[in-house]
Tab-separated table of C-alpha atoms in Angstrom:
chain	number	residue	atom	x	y	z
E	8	UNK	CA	-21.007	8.717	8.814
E	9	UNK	CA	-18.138	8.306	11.401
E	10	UNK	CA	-17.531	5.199	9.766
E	11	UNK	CA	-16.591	6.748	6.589
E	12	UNK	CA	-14.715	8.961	8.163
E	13	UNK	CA	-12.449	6.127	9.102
E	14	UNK	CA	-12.720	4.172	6.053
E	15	UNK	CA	-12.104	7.006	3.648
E	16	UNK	CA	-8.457	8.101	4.743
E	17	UNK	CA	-7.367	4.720	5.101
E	18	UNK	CA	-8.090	3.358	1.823
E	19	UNK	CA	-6.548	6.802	0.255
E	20	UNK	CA	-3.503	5.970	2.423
E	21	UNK	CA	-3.154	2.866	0.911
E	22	UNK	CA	-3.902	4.011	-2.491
E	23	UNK	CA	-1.084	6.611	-1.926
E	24	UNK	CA	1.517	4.129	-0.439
E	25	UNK	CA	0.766	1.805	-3.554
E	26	UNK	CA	1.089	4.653	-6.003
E	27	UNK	CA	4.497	5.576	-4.854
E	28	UNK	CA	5.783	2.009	-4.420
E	29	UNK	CA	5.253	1.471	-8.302
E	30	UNK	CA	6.848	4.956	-9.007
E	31	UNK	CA	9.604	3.238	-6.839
E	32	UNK	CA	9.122	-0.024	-9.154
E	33	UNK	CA	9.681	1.845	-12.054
E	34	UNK	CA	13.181	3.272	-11.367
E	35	UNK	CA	13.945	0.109	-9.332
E	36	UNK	CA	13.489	-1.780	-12.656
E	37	UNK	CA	13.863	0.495	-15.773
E	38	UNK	CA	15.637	3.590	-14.653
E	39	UNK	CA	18.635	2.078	-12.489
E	40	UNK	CA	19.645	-1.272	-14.960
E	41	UNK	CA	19.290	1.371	-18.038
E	42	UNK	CA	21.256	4.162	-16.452
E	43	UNK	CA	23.155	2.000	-13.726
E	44	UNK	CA	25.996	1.372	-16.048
E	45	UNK	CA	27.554	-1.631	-16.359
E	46	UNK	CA	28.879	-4.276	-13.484
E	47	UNK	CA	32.745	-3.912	-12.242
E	48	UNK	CA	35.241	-6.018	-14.962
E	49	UNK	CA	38.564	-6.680	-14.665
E	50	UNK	CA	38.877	-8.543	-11.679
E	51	UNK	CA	39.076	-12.296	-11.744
E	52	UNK	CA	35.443	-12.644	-10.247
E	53	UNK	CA	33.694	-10.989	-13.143
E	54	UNK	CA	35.307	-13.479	-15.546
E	55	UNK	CA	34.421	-16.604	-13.456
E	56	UNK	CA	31.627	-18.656	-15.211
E	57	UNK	CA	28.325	-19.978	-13.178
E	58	UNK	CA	30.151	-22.607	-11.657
E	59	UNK	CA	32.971	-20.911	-9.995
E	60	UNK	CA	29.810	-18.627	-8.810
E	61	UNK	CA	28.255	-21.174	-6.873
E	62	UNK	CA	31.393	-21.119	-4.557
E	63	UNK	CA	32.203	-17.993	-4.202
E	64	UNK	CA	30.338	-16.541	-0.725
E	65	UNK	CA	30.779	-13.108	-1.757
E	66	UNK	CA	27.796	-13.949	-4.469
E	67	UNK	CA	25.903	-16.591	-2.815
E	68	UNK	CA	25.249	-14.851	-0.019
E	69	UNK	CA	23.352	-11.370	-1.363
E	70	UNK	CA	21.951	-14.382	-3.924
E	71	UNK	CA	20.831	-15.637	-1.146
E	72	UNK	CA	19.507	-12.251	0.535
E	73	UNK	CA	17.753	-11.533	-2.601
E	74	UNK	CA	16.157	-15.101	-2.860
E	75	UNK	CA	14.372	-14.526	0.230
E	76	UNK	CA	13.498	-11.322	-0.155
E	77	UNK	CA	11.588	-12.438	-3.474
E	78	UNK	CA	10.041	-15.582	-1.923
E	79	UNK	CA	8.580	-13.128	0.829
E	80	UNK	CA	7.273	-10.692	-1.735
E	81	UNK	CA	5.949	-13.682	-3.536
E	82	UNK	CA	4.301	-15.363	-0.580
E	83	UNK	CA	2.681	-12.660	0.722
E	84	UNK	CA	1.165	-11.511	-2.586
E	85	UNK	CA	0.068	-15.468	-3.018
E	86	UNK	CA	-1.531	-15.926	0.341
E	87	UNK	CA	-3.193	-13.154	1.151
E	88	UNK	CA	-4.745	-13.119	-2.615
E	89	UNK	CA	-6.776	-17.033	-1.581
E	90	UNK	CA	-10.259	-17.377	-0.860
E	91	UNK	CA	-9.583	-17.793	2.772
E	92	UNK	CA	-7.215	-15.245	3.873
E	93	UNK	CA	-9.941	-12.857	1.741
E	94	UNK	CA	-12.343	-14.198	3.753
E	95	UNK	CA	-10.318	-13.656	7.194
E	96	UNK	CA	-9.767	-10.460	5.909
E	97	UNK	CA	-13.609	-9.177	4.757
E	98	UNK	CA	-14.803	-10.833	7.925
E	99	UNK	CA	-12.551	-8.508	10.731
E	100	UNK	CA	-11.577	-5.659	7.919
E	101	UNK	CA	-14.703	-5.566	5.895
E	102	UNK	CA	-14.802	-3.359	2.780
E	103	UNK	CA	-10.857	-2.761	3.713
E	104	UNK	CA	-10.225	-5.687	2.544
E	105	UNK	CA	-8.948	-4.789	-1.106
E	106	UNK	CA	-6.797	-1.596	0.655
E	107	UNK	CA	-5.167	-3.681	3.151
E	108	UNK	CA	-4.391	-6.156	0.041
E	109	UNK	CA	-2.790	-3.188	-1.353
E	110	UNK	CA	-0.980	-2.008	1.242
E	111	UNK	CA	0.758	-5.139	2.196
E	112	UNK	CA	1.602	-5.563	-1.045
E	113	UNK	CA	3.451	-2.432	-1.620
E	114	UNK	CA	5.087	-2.751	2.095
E	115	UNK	CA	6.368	-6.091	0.688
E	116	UNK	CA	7.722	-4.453	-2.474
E	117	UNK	CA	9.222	-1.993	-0.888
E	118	UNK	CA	11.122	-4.589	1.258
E	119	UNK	CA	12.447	-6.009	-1.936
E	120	UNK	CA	13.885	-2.914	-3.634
E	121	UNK	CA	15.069	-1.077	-0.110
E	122	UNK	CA	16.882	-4.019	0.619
E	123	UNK	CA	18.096	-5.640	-2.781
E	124	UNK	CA	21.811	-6.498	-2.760
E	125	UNK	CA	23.302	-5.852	-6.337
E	126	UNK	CA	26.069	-8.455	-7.061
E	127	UNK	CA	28.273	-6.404	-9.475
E	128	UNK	CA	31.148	-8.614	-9.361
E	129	UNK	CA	28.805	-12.094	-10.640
E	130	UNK	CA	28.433	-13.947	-13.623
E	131	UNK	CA	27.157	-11.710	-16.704
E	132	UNK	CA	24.655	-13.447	-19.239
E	133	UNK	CA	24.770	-10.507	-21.279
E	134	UNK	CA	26.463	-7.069	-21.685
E	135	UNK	CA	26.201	-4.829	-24.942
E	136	UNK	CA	30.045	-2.624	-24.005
E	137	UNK	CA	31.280	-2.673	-27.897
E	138	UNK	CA	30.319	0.291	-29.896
E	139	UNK	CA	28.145	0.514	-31.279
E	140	UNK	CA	26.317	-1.613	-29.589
E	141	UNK	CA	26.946	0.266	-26.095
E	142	UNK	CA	25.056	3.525	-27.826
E	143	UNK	CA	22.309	1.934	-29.420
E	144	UNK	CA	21.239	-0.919	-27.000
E	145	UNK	CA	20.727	0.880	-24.069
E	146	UNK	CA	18.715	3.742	-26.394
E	147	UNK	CA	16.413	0.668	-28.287
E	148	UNK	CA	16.150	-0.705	-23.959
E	149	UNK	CA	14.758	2.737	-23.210
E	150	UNK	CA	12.198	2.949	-25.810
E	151	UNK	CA	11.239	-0.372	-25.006
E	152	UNK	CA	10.736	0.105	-21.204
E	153	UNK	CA	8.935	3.571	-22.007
E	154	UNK	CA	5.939	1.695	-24.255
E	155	UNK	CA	6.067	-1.075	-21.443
E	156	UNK	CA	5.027	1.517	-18.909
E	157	UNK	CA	2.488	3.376	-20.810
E	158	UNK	CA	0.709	0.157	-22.236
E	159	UNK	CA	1.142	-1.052	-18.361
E	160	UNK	CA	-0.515	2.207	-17.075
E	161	UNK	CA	-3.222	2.346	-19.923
E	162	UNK	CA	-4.041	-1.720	-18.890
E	163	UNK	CA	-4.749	-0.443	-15.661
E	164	UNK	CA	-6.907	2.104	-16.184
E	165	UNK	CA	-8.881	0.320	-18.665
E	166	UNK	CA	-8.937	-2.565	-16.040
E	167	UNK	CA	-10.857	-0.091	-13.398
E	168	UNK	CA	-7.427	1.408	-11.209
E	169	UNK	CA	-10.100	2.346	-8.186
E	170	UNK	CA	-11.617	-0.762	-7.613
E	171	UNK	CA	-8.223	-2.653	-8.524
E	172	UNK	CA	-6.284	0.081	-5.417
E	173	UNK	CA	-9.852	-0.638	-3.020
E	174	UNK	CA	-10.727	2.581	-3.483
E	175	UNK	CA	-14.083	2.113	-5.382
E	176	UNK	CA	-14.936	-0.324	-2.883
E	177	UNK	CA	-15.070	2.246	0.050
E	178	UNK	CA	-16.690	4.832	-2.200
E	179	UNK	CA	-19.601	2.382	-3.313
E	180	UNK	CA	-19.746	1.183	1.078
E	181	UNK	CA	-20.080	4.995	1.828
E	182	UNK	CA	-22.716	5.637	-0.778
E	183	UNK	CA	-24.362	2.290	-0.307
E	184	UNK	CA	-24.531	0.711	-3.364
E	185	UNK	CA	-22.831	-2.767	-2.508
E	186	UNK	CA	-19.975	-4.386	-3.728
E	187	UNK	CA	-18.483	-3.435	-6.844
E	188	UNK	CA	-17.646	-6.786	-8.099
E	189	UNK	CA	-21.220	-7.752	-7.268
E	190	UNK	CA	-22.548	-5.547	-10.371
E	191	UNK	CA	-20.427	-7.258	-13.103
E	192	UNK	CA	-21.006	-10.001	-15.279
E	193	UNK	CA	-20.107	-13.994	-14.297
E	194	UNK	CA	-18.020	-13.837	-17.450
E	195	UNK	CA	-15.838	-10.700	-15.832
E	196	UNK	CA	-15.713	-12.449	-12.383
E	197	UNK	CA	-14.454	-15.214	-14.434
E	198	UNK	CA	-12.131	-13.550	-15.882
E	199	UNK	CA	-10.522	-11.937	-12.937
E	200	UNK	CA	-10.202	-15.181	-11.013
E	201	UNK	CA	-7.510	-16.537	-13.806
E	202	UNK	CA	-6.187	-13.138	-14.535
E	203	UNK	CA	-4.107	-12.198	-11.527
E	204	UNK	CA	-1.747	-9.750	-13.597
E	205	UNK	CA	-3.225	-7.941	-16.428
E	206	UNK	CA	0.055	-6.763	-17.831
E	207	UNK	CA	2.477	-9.911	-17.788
E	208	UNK	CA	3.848	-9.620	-21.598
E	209	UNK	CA	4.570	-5.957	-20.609
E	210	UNK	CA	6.444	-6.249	-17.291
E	211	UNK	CA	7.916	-9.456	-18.882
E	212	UNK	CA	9.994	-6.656	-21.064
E	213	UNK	CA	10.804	-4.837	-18.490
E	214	UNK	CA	12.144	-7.040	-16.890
E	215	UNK	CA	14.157	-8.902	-19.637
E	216	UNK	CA	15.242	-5.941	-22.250
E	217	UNK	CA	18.296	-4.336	-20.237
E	218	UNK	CA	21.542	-4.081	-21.707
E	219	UNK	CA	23.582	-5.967	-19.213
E	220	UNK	CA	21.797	-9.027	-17.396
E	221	UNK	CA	24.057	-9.321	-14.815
E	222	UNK	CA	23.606	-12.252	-12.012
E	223	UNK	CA	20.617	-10.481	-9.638
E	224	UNK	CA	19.089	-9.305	-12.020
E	225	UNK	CA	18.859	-12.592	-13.812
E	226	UNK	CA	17.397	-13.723	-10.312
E	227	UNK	CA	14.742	-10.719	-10.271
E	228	UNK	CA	13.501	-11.692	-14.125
E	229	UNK	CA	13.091	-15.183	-13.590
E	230	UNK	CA	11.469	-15.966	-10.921
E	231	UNK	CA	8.986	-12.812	-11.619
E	232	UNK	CA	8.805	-14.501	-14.595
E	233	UNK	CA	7.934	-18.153	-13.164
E	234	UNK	CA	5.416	-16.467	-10.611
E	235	UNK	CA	3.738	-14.278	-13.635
E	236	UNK	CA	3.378	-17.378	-15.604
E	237	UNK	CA	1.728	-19.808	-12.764
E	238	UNK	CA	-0.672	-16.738	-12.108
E	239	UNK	CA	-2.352	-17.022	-15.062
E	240	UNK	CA	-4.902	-19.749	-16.128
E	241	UNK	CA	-6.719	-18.304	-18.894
E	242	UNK	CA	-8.768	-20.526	-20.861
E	243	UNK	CA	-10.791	-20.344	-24.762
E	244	UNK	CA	-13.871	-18.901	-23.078
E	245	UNK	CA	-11.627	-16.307	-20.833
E	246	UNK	CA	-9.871	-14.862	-24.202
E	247	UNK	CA	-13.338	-15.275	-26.067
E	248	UNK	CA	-14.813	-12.598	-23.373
E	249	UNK	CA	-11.309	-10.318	-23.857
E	250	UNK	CA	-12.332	-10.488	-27.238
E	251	UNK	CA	-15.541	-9.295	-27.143
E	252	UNK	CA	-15.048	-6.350	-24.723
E	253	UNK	CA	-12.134	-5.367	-26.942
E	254	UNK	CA	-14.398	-5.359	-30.211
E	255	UNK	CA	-17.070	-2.771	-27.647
E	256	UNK	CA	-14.847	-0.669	-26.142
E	257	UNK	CA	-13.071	-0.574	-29.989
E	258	UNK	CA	-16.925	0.403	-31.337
E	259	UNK	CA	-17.767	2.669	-28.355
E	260	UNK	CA	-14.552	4.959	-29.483
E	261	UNK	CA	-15.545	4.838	-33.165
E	262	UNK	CA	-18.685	6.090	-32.475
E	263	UNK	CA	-18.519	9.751	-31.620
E	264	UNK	CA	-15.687	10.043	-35.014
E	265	UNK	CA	-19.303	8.554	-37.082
E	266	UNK	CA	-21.464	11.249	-35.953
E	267	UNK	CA	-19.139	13.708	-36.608
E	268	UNK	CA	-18.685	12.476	-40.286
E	269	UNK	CA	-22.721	12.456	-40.264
């Protein structure tokens, strides 16, 4: 009992810090490129092209800021998610070991948008400013970004939220009814192994669909983008089993609407 008392605050405080860190991600990367306005013009730096860019120190270098603070973000979300640093981490953490996953992870992310160096003076790839393109693009980038989230959100939920935030892993350890991943199916263990990110079309929108894709945020999209991509291995079999729990979940929902027609 005095264990859960331990065990039970610290996987809510890492289910809190995670749940305000993507309430963080979600102005970092919808709210403040959709109502950021656009990058400075005018000046002879926002007219250079890319190659001019790469000599210019007063873009390389937050380029360079941001670089790293991606590749730490990255690396720690990589590392800690391998079969050895889990095991490392089950062995001296125990059933923590999905909450301290967590909670790294959001510290990380934090790190990135806390410290993210715009560059408002580099190289746009795109910029809708004409009307009436300036109205209607940022309006269409909204209601993009808006079904993003909520498909991302419902994902989630559908994709059991506690156990993915280590919560349901503490609460099954208190109760003691074992692991949770222990009670599904090989084919869902499967699964999970190649599907790291359950919601890569959707964030890839997010991060993509903004009116202006100026230089760091061209650095932000692609190499979430390249990292979202190498995450994923599904296979025929993995999209087979998707499949199939779509079509029962899709049958479970219809059912209640046929007894009421009964």
């Amino acid at each position: 009992m005095a264990s859960a008392l331990l065990l039970v605050p610290a996987a809510l405080a890492s289910f809190i810090l995670a749940f305000g860190t993507g309430v963080e991600f979600v102005r970092f990367t919808s709210l403040r490129p959709l109502l950021g306005g656009l990058p400075e013009s005018g000046g002879p730096d926002a007219r250079q092209g890319w190659l001019a860019a790469l000599q210019d120190r007063s873009i390389l270098a937050p380029l360079a800021w941001d670089l790293g603070l991606l590749l730490l973000f990255v690396g720690q979300h990589s590392l800690m998610a391998t079969e050895t640093v889990k095991a490392w981490m089950s062995r001296y953490f125990g059933v923590l070991q999905r909450s301290l996953y967590v909670a790294c992870t959001a510290l990380a992310l934090q790190l990135v948008m806390r410290y993210w160096e715009p560059v408002p003076r580099g190289p746009v790839l795109w910029a809708a400013r004409a009307e009436p393109w300036a109205t209607w693009v940022p309006l269409l980038c909204f209601v993009l970004h808006v079904i993003s989230w909520l498909l991302i959100f419902s994902i989630l939920l559908v994709f059991d939220y506690a156990e993915l935030m280590g919560l349901k892993q503490v609460y099954y350890h208190v109760l003691g009814l074992g692991e949770p991943l222990a009670l599904k199916s090989p084919r869902a263990l499967r699964l999970f192994s190649h599907l790291r990110h359950p919601v890569c079309v959707e964030l890839l929108t997010v991060l993509w669909v903004v009116p202006t894709l100026g230089t760091d945020r061209f650095l932000l999209a692609l190499l979430l983008t390249l990292y979202l991509g190498l995450a994923h291995g599904l296979d025929q079999q993995d999209l087979r089993y998707l499949r199939a729990q779509l079509q029962r979940k899709l049958h479970l929902l219809s059912r209640p609407q046929d007894g009421e027609a009964k």
